[in-house]
C-alpha atoms as an extended CHARMM CRD file, in Angstrom:
* protein
*
       254  EXT
         1         1  MET       CA             76.6840000000     -226.9270000000      -55.2650000000  PROA      1               0.0000000000
         2         2  LEU       CA             79.9990000000     -224.8000000000      -56.2910000000  PROA      2               0.0000000000
         3         3  GLU       CA             83.4900000000     -226.6710000000      -55.0330000000  PROA      3               0.0000000000
         4         4  LEU       CA             87.0700000000     -225.5130000000      -55.7810000000  PROA      4               0.0000000000
         5         5  ARG       CA             89.3490000000     -228.6410000000      -55.3260000000  PROA      5               0.0000000000
         6         6  SER       CA             93.0320000000     -227.8880000000      -54.6230000000  PROA      6               0.0000000000
         7         7  LEU       CA             93.0040000000     -225.1280000000      -57.2510000000  PROA      7               0.0000000000
         8         8  THR       CA             96.2220000000     -223.4440000000      -58.5020000000  PROA      8               0.0000000000
         9         9  LYS       CA             97.1260000000     -221.3650000000      -61.4680000000  PROA      9               0.0000000000
        10        10  CYS       CA            100.8450000000     -220.7660000000      -62.5380000000  PROA      10              0.0000000000
        11        11  TYR       CA            102.4170000000     -218.2610000000      -64.9800000000  PROA      11              0.0000000000
        12        12  SER       CA            106.0180000000     -218.9280000000      -65.5420000000  PROA      12              0.0000000000
        13        13  SER       CA            106.0720000000     -221.6360000000      -62.7820000000  PROA      13              0.0000000000
        14        14  VAL       CA            104.7620000000     -218.8320000000      -60.2570000000  PROA      14              0.0000000000
        15        15  PRO       CA            101.7060000000     -219.2460000000      -58.5230000000  PROA      15              0.0000000000
        16        16  ALA       CA             99.1370000000     -216.5790000000      -58.0520000000  PROA      16              0.0000000000
        17        17  ILE       CA             97.2850000000     -219.1800000000      -56.3700000000  PROA      17              0.0000000000
        18        18  ASP       CA             98.1320000000     -222.1430000000      -55.0580000000  PROA      18              0.0000000000
        19        19  ASN       CA             95.6630000000     -225.3160000000      -53.6740000000  PROA      19              0.0000000000
        20        20  ILE       CA             92.9020000000     -223.2630000000      -52.6890000000  PROA      20              0.0000000000
        21        21  SER       CA             89.7020000000     -225.4980000000      -51.7570000000  PROA      21              0.0000000000
        22        22  PHE       CA             86.2520000000     -224.4710000000      -50.2630000000  PROA      22              0.0000000000
        23        23  GLN       CA             82.7510000000     -225.0500000000      -51.3130000000  PROA      23              0.0000000000
        24        24  VAL       CA             79.4390000000     -222.7260000000      -51.2950000000  PROA      24              0.0000000000
        25        25  LYS       CA             76.0970000000     -225.1650000000      -50.9820000000  PROA      25              0.0000000000
        26        26  PRO       CA             73.2060000000     -223.4950000000      -52.1770000000  PROA      26              0.0000000000
        27        27  GLY       CA             71.4950000000     -220.5750000000      -50.2620000000  PROA      27              0.0000000000
        28        28  GLU       CA             75.2290000000     -219.9090000000      -48.7860000000  PROA      28              0.0000000000
        29        29  VAL       CA             77.0210000000     -216.5680000000      -49.5820000000  PROA      29              0.0000000000
        30        30  LEU       CA             80.3460000000     -217.1460000000      -49.4700000000  PROA      30              0.0000000000
        31        31  GLY       CA             83.2800000000     -213.9310000000      -49.2100000000  PROA      31              0.0000000000
        32        32  CYS       CA             86.3230000000     -213.7600000000      -50.8650000000  PROA      32              0.0000000000
        33        33  LEU       CA             89.0690000000     -212.1550000000      -49.1610000000  PROA      33              0.0000000000
        34        34  GLY       CA             92.0710000000     -210.7980000000      -49.5400000000  PROA      34              0.0000000000
        35        35  PRO       CA             94.6470000000     -207.9790000000      -50.0560000000  PROA      35              0.0000000000
        36        36  ASN       CA             95.7450000000     -206.6420000000      -53.5690000000  PROA      36              0.0000000000
        37        37  GLY       CA             97.5250000000     -209.3270000000      -55.0680000000  PROA      37              0.0000000000
        38        38  SER       CA             96.3990000000     -211.8610000000      -53.6960000000  PROA      38              0.0000000000
        39        39  GLY       CA             94.6880000000     -214.3710000000      -56.0970000000  PROA      39              0.0000000000
        40        40  LYS       CA             91.2420000000     -213.1580000000      -55.5730000000  PROA      40              0.0000000000
        41        41  SER       CA             90.5430000000     -212.0360000000      -59.0880000000  PROA      41              0.0000000000
        42        42  THR       CA             92.5850000000     -215.5170000000      -60.5470000000  PROA      42              0.0000000000
        43        43  THR       CA             89.9320000000     -217.4250000000      -58.6560000000  PROA      43              0.0000000000
        44        44  VAL       CA             86.9460000000     -215.8150000000      -59.9330000000  PROA      44              0.0000000000
        45        45  LYS       CA             88.3580000000     -216.3790000000      -63.8190000000  PROA      45              0.0000000000
        46        46  ILE       CA             88.3160000000     -219.8200000000      -62.9730000000  PROA      46              0.0000000000
        47        47  ILE       CA             85.5360000000     -220.3320000000      -61.4780000000  PROA      47              0.0000000000
        48        48  THR       CA             83.5940000000     -218.5930000000      -64.3550000000  PROA      48              0.0000000000
        49        49  GLY       CA             85.6540000000     -220.6020000000      -67.1810000000  PROA      49              0.0000000000
        50        50  LEU       CA             87.6940000000     -217.4960000000      -68.1430000000  PROA      50              0.0000000000
        51        51  LEU       CA             90.6600000000     -219.1020000000      -66.9770000000  PROA      51              0.0000000000
        52        52  GLU       CA             92.2850000000     -222.9890000000      -67.1900000000  PROA      52              0.0000000000
        53        53  PRO       CA             93.8160000000     -223.6130000000      -63.7160000000  PROA      53              0.0000000000
        54        54  THR       CA             97.0880000000     -225.0080000000      -64.3050000000  PROA      54              0.0000000000
        55        55  ARG       CA             96.3130000000     -227.7700000000      -61.3370000000  PROA      55              0.0000000000
        56        56  GLY       CA             92.7220000000     -228.7460000000      -59.3960000000  PROA      56              0.0000000000
        57        57  GLU       CA             89.4240000000     -228.2390000000      -60.7530000000  PROA      57              0.0000000000
        58        58  VAL       CA             86.2140000000     -226.1370000000      -60.5620000000  PROA      58              0.0000000000
        59        59  LEU       CA             82.8630000000     -228.3320000000      -59.8070000000  PROA      59              0.0000000000
        60        60  PHE       CA             78.8590000000     -227.2810000000      -59.5910000000  PROA      60              0.0000000000
        61        61  ARG       CA             76.6620000000     -229.1340000000      -58.7410000000  PROA      61              0.0000000000
        62        62  GLY       CA             79.7030000000     -232.0700000000      -58.8680000000  PROA      62              0.0000000000
        63        63  LYS       CA             80.4070000000     -231.7280000000      -62.4000000000  PROA      63              0.0000000000
        64        64  ASN       CA             83.9400000000     -230.3600000000      -63.6510000000  PROA      64              0.0000000000
        65        65  ILE       CA             83.1950000000     -227.1950000000      -65.2730000000  PROA      65              0.0000000000
        66        66  ARG       CA             85.5680000000     -227.6060000000      -68.2110000000  PROA      66              0.0000000000
        67        67  GLU       CA             83.7830000000     -230.4440000000      -69.0230000000  PROA      67              0.0000000000
        68        68  ASP       CA             81.3660000000     -227.9310000000      -70.7590000000  PROA      68              0.0000000000
        69        69  LEU       CA             81.8570000000     -224.2190000000      -70.3620000000  PROA      69              0.0000000000
        70        70  ALA       CA             78.7440000000     -223.5550000000      -72.8680000000  PROA      70              0.0000000000
        71        71  ALA       CA             76.5350000000     -225.1880000000      -70.5430000000  PROA      71              0.0000000000
        72        72  HSD       CA             77.8780000000     -223.5860000000      -67.1120000000  PROA      72              0.0000000000
        73        73  LYS       CA             77.5580000000     -219.9970000000      -68.5620000000  PROA      73              0.0000000000
        74        74  ARG       CA             74.4010000000     -220.6860000000      -69.0260000000  PROA      74              0.0000000000
        75        75  VAL       CA             74.0690000000     -221.0250000000      -65.7610000000  PROA      75              0.0000000000
        76        76  ILE       CA             76.2090000000     -218.2990000000      -63.7600000000  PROA      76              0.0000000000
        77        77  GLY       CA             75.3850000000     -214.6040000000      -63.7100000000  PROA      77              0.0000000000
        78        78  TYR       CA             78.9720000000     -212.8200000000      -63.4120000000  PROA      78              0.0000000000
        79        79  VAL       CA             79.4920000000     -208.8220000000      -62.5230000000  PROA      79              0.0000000000
        80        80  PRO       CA             83.0600000000     -208.4110000000      -63.2300000000  PROA      80              0.0000000000
        81        81  GLU       CA             85.2620000000     -205.9420000000      -61.6240000000  PROA      81              0.0000000000
        82        82  GLU       CA             85.0230000000     -203.3880000000      -64.6610000000  PROA      82              0.0000000000
        83        83  ALA       CA             82.3190000000     -202.7470000000      -66.2120000000  PROA      83              0.0000000000
        84        84  ASN       CA             83.5190000000     -202.7240000000      -69.8570000000  PROA      84              0.0000000000
        85        85  LEU       CA             80.2230000000     -202.8620000000      -71.8420000000  PROA      85              0.0000000000
        86        86  TYR       CA             79.0730000000     -202.1010000000      -75.5550000000  PROA      86              0.0000000000
        87        87  PRO       CA             79.3570000000     -198.6970000000      -75.8110000000  PROA      87              0.0000000000
        88        88  PHE       CA             77.4490000000     -197.3310000000      -78.4960000000  PROA      88              0.0000000000
        89        89  LEU       CA             74.6010000000     -199.3680000000      -77.3700000000  PROA      89              0.0000000000
        90        90  SER       CA             71.8390000000     -198.4240000000      -75.1480000000  PROA      90              0.0000000000
        91        91  GLY       CA             71.2230000000     -200.3940000000      -71.9740000000  PROA      91              0.0000000000
        92        92  LEU       CA             68.1560000000     -201.8740000000      -72.7590000000  PROA      92              0.0000000000
        93        93  GLU       CA             70.1910000000     -202.9980000000      -76.1080000000  PROA      93              0.0000000000
        94        94  TYR       CA             72.7510000000     -204.5910000000      -74.1540000000  PROA      94              0.0000000000
        95        95  LEU       CA             70.4350000000     -206.2990000000      -71.9240000000  PROA      95              0.0000000000
        96        96  GLU       CA             68.5250000000     -207.5750000000      -74.8470000000  PROA      96              0.0000000000
        97        97  LEU       CA             71.6370000000     -208.9930000000      -76.3340000000  PROA      97              0.0000000000
        98        98  THR       CA             72.8660000000     -210.5950000000      -73.2580000000  PROA      98              0.0000000000
        99        99  GLY       CA             69.0590000000     -212.1450000000      -72.8480000000  PROA      99              0.0000000000
       100       100  ARG       CA             69.2220000000     -213.6200000000      -76.3620000000  PROA      100             0.0000000000
       101       101  LEU       CA             72.2950000000     -214.8640000000      -75.2260000000  PROA      101             0.0000000000
       102       102  ARG       CA             71.4310000000     -216.5110000000      -73.1000000000  PROA      102             0.0000000000
       103       103  GLY       CA             68.1620000000     -218.2700000000      -75.0180000000  PROA      103             0.0000000000
       104       104  LEU       CA             65.8560000000     -216.1800000000      -73.1350000000  PROA      104             0.0000000000
       105       105  PRO       CA             62.4040000000     -216.4520000000      -75.1040000000  PROA      105             0.0000000000
       106       106  GLY       CA             61.5850000000     -212.7950000000      -76.0950000000  PROA      106             0.0000000000
       107       107  ARG       CA             58.5880000000     -212.0130000000      -74.1370000000  PROA      107             0.0000000000
       108       108  VAL       CA             60.4280000000     -212.9170000000      -71.0830000000  PROA      108             0.0000000000
       109       109  LEU       CA             63.3740000000     -210.8660000000      -71.6190000000  PROA      109             0.0000000000
       110       110  SER       CA             61.2360000000     -208.1340000000      -72.5070000000  PROA      110             0.0000000000
       111       111  ARG       CA             59.6880000000     -207.9840000000      -68.9570000000  PROA      111             0.0000000000
       112       112  ARG       CA             62.1370000000     -209.2310000000      -67.2030000000  PROA      112             0.0000000000
       113       113  ALA       CA             64.2760000000     -206.3050000000      -68.7240000000  PROA      113             0.0000000000
       114       114  ASN       CA             61.8500000000     -203.7200000000      -68.2900000000  PROA      114             0.0000000000
       115       115  THR       CA             60.8860000000     -204.7960000000      -64.9330000000  PROA      115             0.0000000000
       116       116  LEU       CA             64.6650000000     -204.7910000000      -64.2800000000  PROA      116             0.0000000000
       117       117  LEU       CA             65.2930000000     -201.6390000000      -65.3660000000  PROA      117             0.0000000000
       118       118  GLU       CA             62.8270000000     -199.9290000000      -63.3720000000  PROA      118             0.0000000000
       119       119  LEU       CA             63.5460000000     -201.4740000000      -60.1040000000  PROA      119             0.0000000000
       120       120  PHE       CA             66.7840000000     -200.1270000000      -60.6410000000  PROA      120             0.0000000000
       121       121  SER       CA             65.8770000000     -196.9150000000      -61.3650000000  PROA      121             0.0000000000
       122       122  MET       CA             67.4270000000     -197.2110000000      -65.1160000000  PROA      122             0.0000000000
       123       123  HSD       CA             63.8910000000     -196.6550000000      -66.9460000000  PROA      123             0.0000000000
       124       124  PRO       CA             63.9530000000     -193.3140000000      -68.1150000000  PROA      124             0.0000000000
       125       125  HSD       CA             68.5070000000     -194.3750000000      -69.4880000000  PROA      125             0.0000000000
       126       126  ARG       CA             67.0860000000     -197.0270000000      -71.1870000000  PROA      126             0.0000000000
       127       127  HSD       CA             67.6790000000     -195.5310000000      -74.9190000000  PROA      127             0.0000000000
       128       128  THR       CA             70.5850000000     -193.7460000000      -73.7430000000  PROA      128             0.0000000000
       129       129  VAL       CA             73.6710000000     -194.9900000000      -75.3850000000  PROA      129             0.0000000000
       130       130  ILE       CA             75.8340000000     -196.7780000000      -72.6390000000  PROA      130             0.0000000000
       131       131  SER       CA             78.9000000000     -194.4250000000      -72.9610000000  PROA      131             0.0000000000
       132       132  ALA       CA             76.6130000000     -191.5430000000      -71.7220000000  PROA      132             0.0000000000
       133       133  TYR       CA             76.0870000000     -193.5100000000      -68.4830000000  PROA      133             0.0000000000
       134       134  SER       CA             77.9500000000     -192.5150000000      -65.3380000000  PROA      134             0.0000000000
       135       135  LYS       CA             79.6660000000     -195.0880000000      -63.2590000000  PROA      135             0.0000000000
       136       136  GLY       CA             77.4380000000     -195.9810000000      -61.5520000000  PROA      136             0.0000000000
       137       137  MET       CA             74.6440000000     -196.6460000000      -64.1000000000  PROA      137             0.0000000000
       138       138  ARG       CA             76.5210000000     -199.0760000000      -65.7500000000  PROA      138             0.0000000000
       139       139  GLN       CA             76.9640000000     -200.6230000000      -62.4350000000  PROA      139             0.0000000000
       140       140  ARG       CA             73.2020000000     -201.7550000000      -62.4940000000  PROA      140             0.0000000000
       141       141  ILE       CA             73.1940000000     -202.3920000000      -65.8190000000  PROA      141             0.0000000000
       142       142  LEU       CA             75.9640000000     -205.1880000000      -65.2910000000  PROA      142             0.0000000000
       143       143  LEU       CA             73.9690000000     -206.3790000000      -61.7980000000  PROA      143             0.0000000000
       144       144  ILE       CA             70.9460000000     -206.4830000000      -64.1890000000  PROA      144             0.0000000000
       145       145  ALA       CA             72.4990000000     -208.3380000000      -66.7620000000  PROA      145             0.0000000000
       146       146  ALA       CA             73.8940000000     -210.7450000000      -64.4680000000  PROA      146             0.0000000000
       147       147  LEU       CA             70.2750000000     -211.2730000000      -63.0450000000  PROA      147             0.0000000000
       148       148  LEU       CA             68.0850000000     -211.5090000000      -65.8990000000  PROA      148             0.0000000000
       149       149  HSD       CA             68.5920000000     -215.6370000000      -66.8160000000  PROA      149             0.0000000000
       150       150  ASN       CA             68.0740000000     -216.3580000000      -62.8910000000  PROA      150             0.0000000000
       151       151  PRO       CA             71.0890000000     -218.2770000000      -62.8790000000  PROA      151             0.0000000000
       152       152  ASP       CA             71.8840000000     -220.8750000000      -59.9530000000  PROA      152             0.0000000000
       153       153  LEU       CA             75.4000000000     -219.3410000000      -59.5060000000  PROA      153             0.0000000000
       154       154  ILE       CA             76.1840000000     -215.6420000000      -59.0830000000  PROA      154             0.0000000000
       155       155  ILE       CA             79.4710000000     -214.2360000000      -59.1150000000  PROA      155             0.0000000000
       156       156  PHE       CA             80.0110000000     -210.7520000000      -57.9690000000  PROA      156             0.0000000000
       157       157  ASP       CA             83.3090000000     -209.2490000000      -57.9640000000  PROA      157             0.0000000000
       158       158  GLU       CA             83.5150000000     -205.3480000000      -56.2850000000  PROA      158             0.0000000000
       159       159  PRO       CA             79.7260000000     -205.4520000000      -57.0500000000  PROA      159             0.0000000000
       160       160  LEU       CA             79.8760000000     -201.7810000000      -54.9230000000  PROA      160             0.0000000000
       161       161  SER       CA             82.1920000000     -200.4010000000      -56.9030000000  PROA      161             0.0000000000
       162       162  GLY       CA             80.1620000000     -196.9690000000      -57.9860000000  PROA      162             0.0000000000
       163       163  LEU       CA             76.8480000000     -197.7150000000      -56.7180000000  PROA      163             0.0000000000
       164       164  ASP       CA             75.5500000000     -194.5060000000      -54.7650000000  PROA      164             0.0000000000
       165       165  VAL       CA             74.2550000000     -195.2710000000      -50.8250000000  PROA      165             0.0000000000
       166       166  THR       CA             70.2430000000     -196.1200000000      -52.1060000000  PROA      166             0.0000000000
       167       167  SER       CA             71.5810000000     -198.9660000000      -54.7560000000  PROA      167             0.0000000000
       168       168  ALA       CA             74.2760000000     -200.3440000000      -52.1650000000  PROA      168             0.0000000000
       169       169  MET       CA             71.5600000000     -200.5210000000      -49.6920000000  PROA      169             0.0000000000
       170       170  ILE       CA             69.2060000000     -202.2840000000      -52.2550000000  PROA      170             0.0000000000
       171       171  PHE       CA             72.0340000000     -204.1790000000      -53.4050000000  PROA      171             0.0000000000
       172       172  GLN       CA             72.5810000000     -205.7490000000      -49.8360000000  PROA      172             0.0000000000
       173       173  LYS       CA             69.2200000000     -206.4920000000      -49.4070000000  PROA      173             0.0000000000
       174       174  LEU       CA             69.1300000000     -208.1200000000      -53.1080000000  PROA      174             0.0000000000
       175       175  VAL       CA             71.4670000000     -210.5840000000      -51.7360000000  PROA      175             0.0000000000
       176       176  SER       CA             70.0760000000     -211.2740000000      -48.9680000000  PROA      176             0.0000000000
       177       177  GLU       CA             66.6130000000     -212.4620000000      -50.8190000000  PROA      177             0.0000000000
       178       178  LEU       CA             69.1290000000     -214.0930000000      -53.2590000000  PROA      178             0.0000000000
       179       179  SER       CA             69.9240000000     -215.9480000000      -50.4010000000  PROA      179             0.0000000000
       180       180  ARG       CA             66.9070000000     -216.9670000000      -49.1250000000  PROA      180             0.0000000000
       181       181  GLU       CA             66.0090000000     -218.1000000000      -52.9520000000  PROA      181             0.0000000000
       182       182  GLY       CA             68.4340000000     -221.2770000000      -52.7120000000  PROA      182             0.0000000000
       183       183  LYS       CA             71.2510000000     -219.5310000000      -54.9390000000  PROA      183             0.0000000000
       184       184  THR       CA             74.8610000000     -220.2960000000      -54.7200000000  PROA      184             0.0000000000
       185       185  ILE       CA             76.4150000000     -216.5480000000      -54.3190000000  PROA      185             0.0000000000
       186       186  PHE       CA             80.2490000000     -216.1680000000      -54.4330000000  PROA      186             0.0000000000
       187       187  TYR       CA             81.2210000000     -212.6880000000      -53.3170000000  PROA      187             0.0000000000
       188       188  CYS       CA             84.1710000000     -210.9270000000      -53.8050000000  PROA      188             0.0000000000
       189       189  SER       CA             84.5320000000     -207.3130000000      -51.9880000000  PROA      189             0.0000000000
       190       190  HSD       CA             87.0850000000     -205.1580000000      -50.1040000000  PROA      190             0.0000000000
       191       191  VAL       CA             84.5800000000     -204.0800000000      -47.8950000000  PROA      191             0.0000000000
       192       192  LEU       CA             84.7470000000     -206.0040000000      -44.8350000000  PROA      192             0.0000000000
       193       193  GLU       CA             81.3820000000     -204.3000000000      -43.2170000000  PROA      193             0.0000000000
       194       194  ILE       CA             79.4730000000     -205.3330000000      -45.4990000000  PROA      194             0.0000000000
       195       195  VAL       CA             81.1260000000     -209.2590000000      -45.9440000000  PROA      195             0.0000000000
       196       196  GLU       CA             79.9710000000     -209.1810000000      -42.4470000000  PROA      196             0.0000000000
       197       197  LYS       CA             76.6630000000     -208.5760000000      -42.8610000000  PROA      197             0.0000000000
       198       198  VAL       CA             75.5670000000     -210.5140000000      -45.5950000000  PROA      198             0.0000000000
       199       199  CYS       CA             78.2370000000     -213.7070000000      -45.7750000000  PROA      199             0.0000000000
       200       200  SER       CA             77.3040000000     -216.7110000000      -44.2430000000  PROA      200             0.0000000000
       201       201  HSD       CA             80.8890000000     -218.0520000000      -44.7250000000  PROA      201             0.0000000000
       202       202  VAL       CA             83.9340000000     -216.0340000000      -45.6740000000  PROA      202             0.0000000000
       203       203  ALA       CA             88.0880000000     -217.5710000000      -47.4460000000  PROA      203             0.0000000000
       204       204  ILE       CA             90.8450000000     -214.9910000000      -47.1520000000  PROA      204             0.0000000000
       205       205  LEU       CA             93.5260000000     -215.4280000000      -49.5980000000  PROA      205             0.0000000000
       206       206  ARG       CA             97.0930000000     -214.0180000000      -49.0910000000  PROA      206             0.0000000000
       207       207  LYS       CA             99.9420000000     -214.4610000000      -51.5970000000  PROA      207             0.0000000000
       208       208  GLY       CA             97.5400000000     -216.9020000000      -53.6300000000  PROA      208             0.0000000000
       209       209  LYS       CA             97.2970000000     -219.1290000000      -50.1050000000  PROA      209             0.0000000000
       210       210  GLN       CA             93.9470000000     -219.3850000000      -48.5640000000  PROA      210             0.0000000000
       211       211  LEU       CA             94.4720000000     -218.4110000000      -44.9530000000  PROA      211             0.0000000000
       212       212  ALA       CA             91.3130000000     -219.3420000000      -43.6520000000  PROA      212             0.0000000000
       213       213  TYR       CA             87.7530000000     -220.9310000000      -44.6740000000  PROA      213             0.0000000000
       214       214  GLY       CA             84.6240000000     -220.9360000000      -42.0630000000  PROA      214             0.0000000000
       215       215  THR       CA             81.2880000000     -218.9850000000      -41.0510000000  PROA      215             0.0000000000
       216       216  VAL       CA             82.3560000000     -215.4920000000      -40.1730000000  PROA      216             0.0000000000
       217       217  ALA       CA             81.1960000000     -216.7000000000      -36.5850000000  PROA      217             0.0000000000
       218       218  GLU       CA             83.9460000000     -219.3520000000      -36.4150000000  PROA      218             0.0000000000
       219       219  LEU       CA             86.7480000000     -217.0130000000      -37.6310000000  PROA      219             0.0000000000
       220       220  LYS       CA             85.8030000000     -214.0130000000      -35.0350000000  PROA      220             0.0000000000
       221       221  GLN       CA             85.8120000000     -216.9660000000      -32.7160000000  PROA      221             0.0000000000
       222       222  PHE       CA             88.9090000000     -218.6350000000      -34.1040000000  PROA      222             0.0000000000
       223       223  GLN       CA             91.4180000000     -215.7780000000      -33.9880000000  PROA      223             0.0000000000
       224       224  ALA       CA             89.3910000000     -214.1870000000      -30.8860000000  PROA      224             0.0000000000
       225       225  MET       CA             88.2450000000     -210.8170000000      -32.3790000000  PROA      225             0.0000000000
       226       226  PRO       CA             85.1980000000     -208.7330000000      -32.2960000000  PROA      226             0.0000000000
       227       227  SER       CA             84.8780000000     -208.1640000000      -35.4800000000  PROA      227             0.0000000000
       228       228  LEU       CA             85.5210000000     -209.6240000000      -38.9060000000  PROA      228             0.0000000000
       229       229  GLU       CA             87.8360000000     -207.0480000000      -39.8900000000  PROA      229             0.0000000000
       230       230  ALA       CA             90.0940000000     -207.0760000000      -36.6810000000  PROA      230             0.0000000000
       231       231  ALA       CA             90.2920000000     -211.0390000000      -37.5900000000  PROA      231             0.0000000000
       232       232  PHE       CA             90.7650000000     -210.1990000000      -41.0740000000  PROA      232             0.0000000000
       233       233  ALA       CA             94.2310000000     -207.3070000000      -40.2160000000  PROA      233             0.0000000000
       234       234  HSD       CA             95.4730000000     -210.3090000000      -37.7140000000  PROA      234             0.0000000000
       235       235  LEU       CA             95.6950000000     -213.1060000000      -40.3170000000  PROA      235             0.0000000000
       236       236  VAL       CA             96.7170000000     -211.2040000000      -42.9950000000  PROA      236             0.0000000000
       237       237  GLN       CA             99.3300000000     -209.1220000000      -40.5150000000  PROA      237             0.0000000000
       238       238  GLU       CA             98.2550000000     -206.2570000000      -42.2930000000  PROA      238             0.0000000000
       239       239  VAL       CA             99.5930000000     -202.7120000000      -40.8910000000  PROA      239             0.0000000000
       240       240  ASP       CA             98.3980000000     -201.0060000000      -38.0550000000  PROA      240             0.0000000000
       241       241  ALA       CA             96.1150000000     -198.7480000000      -40.0120000000  PROA      241             0.0000000000
       242       242  GLU       CA             95.1370000000     -196.1630000000      -36.8660000000  PROA      242             0.0000000000
       243       243  GLN       CA             99.3780000000     -196.5890000000      -36.2750000000  PROA      243             0.0000000000
       244       244  ALA       CA             99.6080000000     -195.6720000000      -40.0330000000  PROA      244             0.0000000000
       245       245  ALA       CA             96.9950000000     -192.8480000000      -40.7510000000  PROA      245             0.0000000000
       246       246  ARG       CA             98.8040000000     -191.2670000000      -37.7820000000  PROA      246             0.0000000000
       247       247  SER       CA            102.3810000000     -191.5270000000      -39.5810000000  PROA      247             0.0000000000
       248       248  ILE       CA            100.3990000000     -189.7000000000      -43.0720000000  PROA      248             0.0000000000
       249       249  VAL       CA             99.2370000000     -186.8850000000      -40.9800000000  PROA      249             0.0000000000
       250       250  ASP       CA            102.5640000000     -186.4440000000      -38.8370000000  PROA      250             0.0000000000
       251       251  THR       CA            104.0880000000     -186.3030000000      -42.2810000000  PROA      251             0.0000000000
       252       252  VAL       CA            102.3180000000     -183.8350000000      -43.5010000000  PROA      252             0.0000000000
       253       253  ASN       CA            102.2160000000     -181.6180000000      -41.2050000000  PROA      253             0.0000000000
       254       254  ALA       CA            106.3930000000     -181.7900000000      -40.6600000000  PROA      254             0.0000000000
């Protein structure tokens, strides 16, 4: 189980996140939602061990992850928002490097890497350098690298960025399958429709504060809203999208 306890991160005494607390059990998929600047990326970086919290703690399987960050990183899979890969390695070379760093035996690594490349339609491009890949191809390599070592905790940060329609559909099914396998999944996204489909629970952040946490059904019922999108807009007090769109068109036409 992943658990965040009173998590706070400050920069020059200004909190990026303030007193965030929730938990994700094995088999659950938690969707983390919020406008830009709400603290989602900061939360992800603390969960992955890239940032140290000012206060509070992150526990996985009941242990503070900072007691042994190397061990924590061995059991997580992480797909970052930005696909920053080694441009002069081929896709296969990058996966081999990632697998060796994770301690995978050679035969297991080779079998998994090549099979996953096939399943993600990347096998014909496995020897092509990453600098020649499209954004979607780089994203698929990141997804493969995150799953290669069969992690127990998987963090997706805007994972659909650059994926085509078919790959995005496969990804949705993949999240459901991983959940059934008992994986603990933390999912950051702006695509509310996908979050509503694949996530069992949702945490909503705004300006570093946690506004809500619960199941998708609970949030919709509590806010008396027909959809997660409507509940989200109500909670974060976003502008009326229809009115804003009409105003933009009127301004352009003026």
